[in-house]
Amino acid sequence: MLIDTHCHLHSSRFKKDLRDVVARAVDAGVTQMIAVGCDVESSRQAVAIAEAHPEVYATVGVHPCYVMEVTQPDWLEQIQTLAQHPLVVALGEMGLDYHHAPPEGTSWETYKSVQADFFRRQMDLAFSLHKNIVVHQRNSLADAVTMVSEFNGRLSAQFHCFIDSWAQAQPLLEQGHVISFTGITTYPQAPEVLQCAVDATAGSFMLETDSPYLSPQAKRGQRCEPAFVRNTAEAIAAARGVTLEMLAHETSQRARDFFGL
Ligand SMILES: [Zn+2]
């Protein structure tokens, strides 16, 4: 039994066939999915999707790439209200993104400081609600780690879509955090990401698709969907020299612990 710990089922690309998407995941052995919100509206949608599908849980939060678009002055209160829903298993995604340029008219300096402000306020909220967090970081791992470190021992973070080395992951895991791997582990041009998944100790990581993005190599060019977490699992299991069942067991156990499923 596999768990897709990070998918964006609210995406318009799933609008027409979400029920089939979830059914295909279950058929592929992906029996639980975490639908991740990226702003107030998509967080609300993630919760609604979780309510409609017993296999789906939700997270709620504001992604760093959307912080400049948040217009509701009470966004944090809205996230807080959503977070109290019993199917919400973590806050996020939240974090820092230095890869995508700021919107026109916004300087990098302002952009980074607004991202950091949203990140810190959501971590404060998560701590007050006793929830773990889903962290997005892109070209910003060091700053994200510094910010999360302020909460070490108080909450645990999933560094999702991990593409850095095991040496960078190890201190995070020692502090009680967790990493997760996407279909990038199957890309021939990213052998170092698969290597990290090979070096990682058993039980230290989870699996995800980040669908509708990042289809594994075998499905490249298609819309990614939660069923494809199986392709990633097969690639990592083969590289680690373990069975799919063993990898599924270890990664799903870690996911159940992290999200309290
Ligand atoms: Zn995501």
Coordinates of N, CA and C in Angstrom, one line a residue, residues 49-213:
I49 N -12.5 18.2 -1.3 CA -12.1 16.9 -2.0 C -11.9 15.8 -1.0
A50 N -11.3 16.1 0.1 CA -11.1 15.1 1.2 C -12.4 14.6 1.7
E51 N -13.4 15.6 1.8 CA -14.7 15.2 2.3 C -15.4 14.2 1.4
A52 N -15.1 14.4 0.1 CA -15.8 13.6 -0.9 C -15.2 12.3 -1.2
H53 N -13.9 12.1 -0.8 CA -13.2 10.9 -1.1 C -12.5 10.3 0.1
P54 N -13.0 9.1 0.6 CA -12.4 8.6 1.8 C -10.9 8.3 1.8
E55 N -10.3 8.2 0.6 CA -8.9 8.0 0.5 C -8.1 9.2 0.6
V56 N -8.7 10.4 0.6 CA -8.0 11.7 0.5 C -8.0 12.4 1.8
Y57 N -6.9 13.0 2.2 CA -6.8 13.9 3.3 C -6.3 15.2 2.8
A58 N -6.3 16.3 3.6 CA -6.0 17.6 3.0 C -5.0 18.3 3.9
T59 N -4.2 19.2 3.3 CA -3.4 20.2 4.0 C -3.9 21.6 3.5
V60 N -3.7 22.6 4.4 CA -4.1 23.9 4.0 C -3.0 24.9 4.3
G61 N -2.8 25.9 3.4 CA -1.7 26.8 3.6 C -1.5 27.7 2.4
V62 N -0.6 28.6 2.5 CA -0.3 29.5 1.3 C 1.2 29.2 0.9
H63 N 1.3 28.8 -0.4 CA 2.5 28.5 -1.1 C 3.3 29.8 -1.3
P64 N 4.6 29.8 -1.2 CA 5.4 31.0 -1.3 C 5.2 31.7 -2.6
C65 N 4.9 31.0 -3.7 CA 4.7 31.7 -5.0 C 3.4 32.4 -5.1
Y66 N 2.5 32.2 -4.1 CA 1.2 32.9 -4.2 C 1.1 34.0 -3.1
V67 N 2.1 34.3 -2.4 CA 1.9 35.3 -1.3 C 1.5 36.7 -1.7
M68 N 2.0 37.1 -2.9 CA 1.7 38.4 -3.4 C 0.2 38.5 -3.9
E69 N -0.4 37.4 -4.1 CA -1.7 37.4 -4.7 C -2.8 37.3 -3.6
V70 N -2.3 37.1 -2.3 CA -3.3 36.9 -1.3 C -3.9 38.3 -0.9
T71 N -5.2 38.5 -1.1 CA -5.8 39.8 -0.9 C -6.6 39.9 0.4
Q72 N -6.9 38.7 1.0 CA -7.8 38.7 2.2 C -6.9 39.1 3.4
P73 N -7.3 40.2 4.0 CA -6.5 40.5 5.2 C -6.6 39.5 6.3
D74 N -7.6 38.7 6.3 CA -7.8 37.7 7.3 C -7.4 36.3 6.8
W75 N -6.5 36.2 5.9 CA -6.1 34.9 5.3 C -5.7 33.9 6.3
L76 N -4.9 34.4 7.4 CA -4.4 33.4 8.3 C -5.6 32.9 9.2
E77 N -6.6 33.7 9.5 CA -7.7 33.2 10.2 C -8.5 32.2 9.4
Q78 N -8.6 32.5 8.1 CA -9.3 31.5 7.2 C -8.5 30.2 7.2
I79 N -7.2 30.2 7.1 CA -6.4 29.0 7.1 C -6.6 28.3 8.5
Q80 N -6.6 29.1 9.5 CA -6.8 28.5 10.9 C -8.1 27.7 11.0
T81 N -9.2 28.4 10.5 CA -10.5 27.7 10.5 C -10.5 26.4 9.7
L82 N -10.0 26.5 8.5 CA -9.9 25.3 7.7 C -9.0 24.2 8.4
A83 N -8.0 24.6 9.0 CA -7.0 23.7 9.6 C -7.7 22.9 10.7
Q84 N -8.8 23.4 11.3 CA -9.4 22.7 12.4 C -10.3 21.6 11.9
H85 N -10.5 21.5 10.6 CA -11.3 20.4 10.0 C -10.6 19.0 10.3
P86 N -11.3 18.0 10.7 CA -10.7 16.8 11.1 C -9.9 16.1 10.0
L87 N -10.2 16.4 8.7 CA -9.5 15.8 7.6 C -8.2 16.5 7.2
V88 N -7.9 17.6 7.9 CA -6.7 18.4 7.6 C -5.6 17.8 8.5
V89 N -4.6 17.3 7.8 CA -3.6 16.5 8.5 C -2.2 17.2 8.7
A90 N -2.1 18.4 8.1 CA -0.9 19.3 8.2 C -1.2 20.6 7.7
L91 N -0.3 21.6 7.9 CA -0.4 22.9 7.3 C 0.6 23.0 6.2
G92 N 0.2 23.7 5.1 CA 1.1 23.9 4.0 C 0.3 23.7 2.7
E93 N 0.9 23.9 1.5 CA 2.3 24.0 1.5 C 2.7 25.5 1.8
M94 N 3.9 25.6 2.4 CA 4.4 26.9 2.8 C 5.9 26.9 2.6
G95 N 6.5 28.0 2.6 CA 8.0 28.0 2.5 C 8.6 29.1 1.8
L96 N 9.7 28.9 1.0 CA 10.4 29.9 0.3 C 10.7 29.4 -1.1
D97 N 10.5 30.3 -2.1 CA 10.9 29.9 -3.4 C 11.7 31.1 -4.1
Y98 N 12.9 30.8 -4.3 CA 13.8 31.8 -4.9 C 14.1 31.5 -6.4
H99 N 13.3 30.5 -6.9 CA 13.5 30.1 -8.3 C 12.6 31.0 -9.2
H100 N 11.3 31.1 -8.9 CA 10.4 31.9 -9.8 C 10.6 33.3 -9.4
A101 N 10.6 34.2 -10.5 CA 10.8 35.6 -10.3 C 9.6 36.2 -9.6
P102 N 9.8 37.3 -8.8 CA 8.6 38.0 -8.2 C 7.7 38.5 -9.3
P103 N 6.5 38.8 -8.9 CA 5.6 39.4 -9.9 C 6.1 40.8 -10.3
E104 N 5.7 41.3 -11.5 CA 6.2 42.6 -11.9 C 5.9 43.7 -10.9
G105 N 6.8 44.5 -10.7 CA 6.6 45.6 -9.8 C 7.0 45.3 -8.3
T106 N 7.4 44.0 -8.1 CA 7.8 43.6 -6.7 C 9.3 43.3 -6.8
S107 N 10.1 43.9 -5.9 CA 11.5 43.6 -5.9 C 11.8 42.2 -5.2
W108 N 12.9 41.7 -5.5 CA 13.3 40.4 -4.8 C 13.3 40.6 -3.3
E109 N 13.8 41.7 -2.9 CA 13.9 42.0 -1.4 C 12.5 41.9 -0.8
T110 N 11.6 42.6 -1.4 CA 10.2 42.6 -0.8 C 9.6 41.2 -0.9
Y111 N 9.8 40.6 -2.0 CA 9.3 39.2 -2.3 C 9.8 38.2 -1.2
K112 N 11.1 38.3 -1.0 CA 11.6 37.3 0.0 C 11.1 37.6 1.4
S113 N 11.0 38.9 1.7 CA 10.5 39.2 3.1 C 9.1 38.9 3.3
V114 N 8.3 39.0 2.2 CA 6.8 38.7 2.4 C 6.7 37.1 2.5
Q115 N 7.5 36.4 1.7 CA 7.5 35.0 1.8 C 7.9 34.5 3.2
A116 N 8.9 35.1 3.7 CA 9.4 34.7 5.0 C 8.3 35.0 6.1
D117 N 7.6 36.2 5.9 CA 6.6 36.5 6.9 C 5.4 35.5 6.8
F118 N 5.0 35.2 5.6 CA 3.9 34.2 5.5 C 4.4 32.8 6.1
F119 N 5.6 32.5 5.8 CA 6.1 31.2 6.3 C 6.1 31.1 7.8
R120 N 6.7 32.2 8.4 CA 6.8 32.2 9.9 C 5.4 32.2 10.5
R121 N 4.5 33.0 10.0 CA 3.1 33.1 10.6 C 2.4 31.7 10.5
Q122 N 2.6 31.0 9.4 CA 2.0 29.7 9.2 C 2.7 28.7 10.2
M123 N 4.0 28.8 10.4 CA 4.6 27.9 11.3 C 4.1 28.1 12.7
D124 N 4.0 29.4 13.1 CA 3.4 29.7 14.4 C 2.0 29.1 14.6
L125 N 1.2 29.2 13.5 CA -0.1 28.7 13.6 C -0.1 27.2 13.7
A126 N 0.8 26.5 12.9 CA 0.9 25.1 13.0 C 1.3 24.6 14.4
F127 N 2.2 25.3 15.0 CA 2.6 24.9 16.3 C 1.5 25.1 17.3
S128 N 0.7 26.2 17.2 CA -0.4 26.4 18.1 C -1.5 25.3 17.9
L129 N -1.6 24.8 16.7 CA -2.6 23.8 16.4 C -2.1 22.3 16.6
H130 N -0.8 22.2 16.9 CA -0.1 20.9 17.1 C -0.2 20.1 15.7
K131 N 0.1 20.8 14.7 CA 0.1 20.2 13.3 C 1.5 20.3 12.8
N132 N 1.9 19.3 11.9 CA 3.1 19.3 11.2 C 2.9 20.2 9.9
I133 N 4.1 20.4 9.2 CA 4.0 21.4 8.1 C 4.6 20.7 6.8
V134 N 4.1 21.2 5.7 CA 4.6 20.8 4.4 C 5.4 21.9 3.8
V135 N 6.7 21.7 3.6 CA 7.6 22.8 3.2 C 8.0 22.7 1.8
H136 N 7.7 23.8 1.0 CA 8.2 24.0 -0.3 C 9.4 24.8 -0.3
Q137 N 10.5 24.3 -0.9 CA 11.7 25.2 -1.0 C 12.3 24.9 -2.4
R138 N 12.7 26.0 -3.0 CA 13.3 25.9 -4.3 C 14.4 26.9 -4.4
N139 N 15.6 26.5 -4.6 CA 16.8 27.4 -4.6 C 16.9 28.2 -3.2
S140 N 16.3 27.6 -2.2 CA 16.2 28.3 -0.9 C 16.4 27.4 0.3
L141 N 17.0 26.2 0.0 CA 17.0 25.2 1.1 C 17.7 25.8 2.4
A142 N 18.8 26.5 2.3 CA 19.5 26.9 3.5 C 18.6 27.9 4.3
D143 N 18.0 28.8 3.6 CA 17.1 29.8 4.3 C 15.9 29.1 4.9
A144 N 15.3 28.1 4.2 CA 14.2 27.4 4.7 C 14.6 26.6 5.9
V145 N 15.7 26.0 5.9 CA 16.2 25.2 7.0 C 16.4 26.1 8.3
T146 N 17.0 27.3 8.0 CA 17.2 28.2 9.1 C 15.9 28.6 9.8
M147 N 14.9 28.8 8.9 CA 13.6 29.3 9.5 C 12.9 28.1 10.2
V148 N 12.9 26.9 9.6 CA 12.3 25.8 10.3 C 13.0 25.4 11.6
S149 N 14.3 25.7 11.6 CA 15.1 25.3 12.8 C 14.6 26.0 14.1
E150 N 14.0 27.2 13.8 CA 13.5 28.0 15.0 C 12.4 27.2 15.7
F151 N 11.8 26.2 14.9 CA 10.7 25.5 15.5 C 11.1 24.0 15.8
N152 N 12.4 23.7 15.7 CA 12.8 22.4 16.0 C 12.3 21.9 17.4
G153 N 11.8 20.7 17.4 CA 11.3 20.1 18.7 C 9.9 20.5 18.9
R154 N 9.4 21.5 18.2 CA 8.0 21.9 18.4 C 7.1 21.5 17.3
L155 N 7.6 21.3 16.1 CA 6.9 20.8 15.0 C 7.8 20.1 14.0
S156 N 7.2 19.3 13.2 CA 8.0 18.5 12.2 C 7.6 18.9 10.8
A157 N 8.7 19.0 9.9 CA 8.4 19.5 8.6 C 8.7 18.4 7.5
Q158 N 7.9 18.4 6.5 CA 8.1 17.6 5.3 C 8.8 18.5 4.3
F159 N 10.1 18.2 4.0 CA 10.7 19.0 2.9 C 10.4 18.2 1.7
H160 N 9.3 18.7 1.0 CA 8.7 18.0 -0.1 C 9.5 18.2 -1.4
C161 N 9.4 17.3 -2.3 CA 10.1 17.4 -3.6 C 11.6 17.6 -3.3
F162 N 12.2 16.7 -2.5 CA 13.6 16.8 -2.1 C 14.5 16.5 -3.3
I163 N 15.4 17.4 -3.7 CA 16.3 17.2 -4.8 C 17.7 17.4 -4.4
D164 N 18.0 17.6 -3.1 CA 19.4 17.8 -2.7 C 20.0 16.5 -2.2
S165 N 21.2 16.6 -1.6 CA 21.9 15.4 -1.3 C 21.5 14.8 0.1
W166 N 21.9 13.6 0.3 CA 21.7 12.9 1.5 C 22.4 13.6 2.7
A167 N 23.6 14.2 2.3 CA 24.3 14.9 3.3 C 23.5 16.2 3.8
Q168 N 22.8 16.8 2.9 CA 21.9 17.9 3.3 C 20.7 17.5 4.0
A169 N 20.2 16.3 3.7 CA 19.0 15.8 4.3 C 19.2 15.3 5.7
Q170 N 20.4 14.7 6.0 CA 20.6 14.0 7.2 C 20.4 14.9 8.5
P171 N 20.9 16.1 8.5 CA 20.7 16.9 9.7 C 19.2 17.2 9.9
L172 N 18.5 17.3 8.8 CA 17.0 17.6 9.0 C 16.3 16.5 9.6
L173 N 16.7 15.3 9.2 CA 16.1 14.1 9.8 C 16.4 13.9 11.3
E174 N 17.7 14.3 11.6 CA 18.1 14.2 13.0 C 17.3 15.1 13.9
Q175 N 16.8 16.2 13.2 CA 15.9 17.2 14.0 C 14.4 16.8 13.9
G176 N 14.2 15.6 13.4 CA 12.8 15.1 13.5 C 12.0 15.5 12.2
H177 N 12.6 16.0 11.2 CA 11.9 16.3 10.0 C 11.9 15.1 9.0
V178 N 11.3 15.3 7.8 CA 11.3 14.2 6.9 C 11.4 14.8 5.5
I179 N 11.9 14.0 4.6 CA 11.9 14.4 3.2 C 11.0 13.5 2.3
S180 N 10.6 14.0 1.1 CA 9.9 13.1 0.2 C 10.4 13.3 -1.2
F181 N 10.2 12.2 -1.9 CA 10.7 12.2 -3.3 C 9.6 12.1 -4.3
T182 N 9.8 12.8 -5.4 CA 8.8 12.8 -6.5 C 9.4 12.0 -7.7
G183 N 8.7 12.1 -8.8 CA 9.1 11.4 -10.0 C 10.4 11.9 -10.6
I184 N 11.0 12.9 -10.0 CA 12.3 13.4 -10.5 C 13.3 12.3 -10.2
T185 N 13.1 11.4 -9.3 CA 14.0 10.3 -9.0 C 14.1 9.4 -10.2
T186 N 13.2 9.5 -11.1 CA 13.2 8.6 -12.3 C 13.8 9.2 -13.5
Y187 N 14.2 10.5 -13.4 CA 14.7 11.2 -14.6 C 16.2 10.9 -14.8
P188 N 16.5 10.4 -16.1 CA 17.9 10.1 -16.3 C 18.8 11.3 -16.1
Q189 N 18.3 12.5 -16.3 CA 19.2 13.7 -16.2 C 19.4 14.1 -14.7
A190 N 18.7 13.4 -13.8 CA 18.9 13.8 -12.3 C 19.3 12.6 -11.5
P191 N 20.4 11.9 -11.9 CA 20.8 10.7 -11.1 C 21.1 11.0 -9.7
E192 N 21.5 12.3 -9.4 CA 21.9 12.6 -8.0 C 20.7 12.6 -7.1
V193 N 19.5 12.8 -7.6 CA 18.3 12.7 -6.8 C 17.9 11.3 -6.4
L194 N 18.1 10.4 -7.4 CA 17.9 9.0 -7.1 C 18.9 8.5 -6.1
Q195 N 20.2 9.0 -6.3 CA 21.2 8.6 -5.4 C 20.9 9.0 -3.9
C196 N 20.3 10.2 -3.8 CA 19.9 10.6 -2.4 C 18.8 9.6 -1.9
A197 N 17.9 9.1 -2.7 CA 16.9 8.1 -2.3 C 17.5 6.8 -2.0
V198 N 18.7 6.5 -2.6 CA 19.4 5.3 -2.3 C 20.2 5.4 -1.0
D199 N 20.8 6.5 -0.8 CA 21.6 6.8 0.4 C 20.7 6.9 1.7
A200 N 19.5 7.3 1.5 CA 18.6 7.6 2.7 C 18.4 6.4 3.5
T201 N 18.4 6.5 4.8 CA 18.1 5.3 5.6 C 16.6 4.9 5.5
A202 N 16.4 3.6 5.6 CA 15.0 3.1 5.5 C 14.1 3.8 6.5
G203 N 12.9 4.2 6.1 CA 12.0 4.8 7.0 C 12.2 6.3 7.2
S204 N 13.2 6.9 6.5 CA 13.5 8.3 6.7 C 12.8 9.2 5.6
F205 N 12.1 8.6 4.7 CA 11.5 9.4 3.6 C 10.1 8.9 3.2
M206 N 9.4 9.7 2.5 CA 8.1 9.4 2.0 C 8.1 9.6 0.5
L207 N 7.0 9.2 -0.1 CA 6.8 9.4 -1.6 C 5.7 10.3 -1.9
E208 N 5.8 10.9 -3.1 CA 4.8 11.9 -3.5 C 4.8 12.0 -5.0
T209 N 3.8 12.6 -5.6 CA 3.8 12.8 -7.0 C 4.0 14.3 -7.3
D210 N 3.5 15.2 -6.5 CA 3.3 16.6 -6.8 C 2.5 16.8 -8.0
S211 N 1.6 15.8 -8.3 CA 0.7 15.9 -9.5 C -0.2 17.2 -9.4
P212 N -0.5 17.8 -10.5 CA -0.4 17.3 -11.9 C 1.0 17.5 -12.5
Y213 N 2.0 17.9 -11.7 CA 3.3 18.2 -12.2 C 4.2 17.0 -12.0

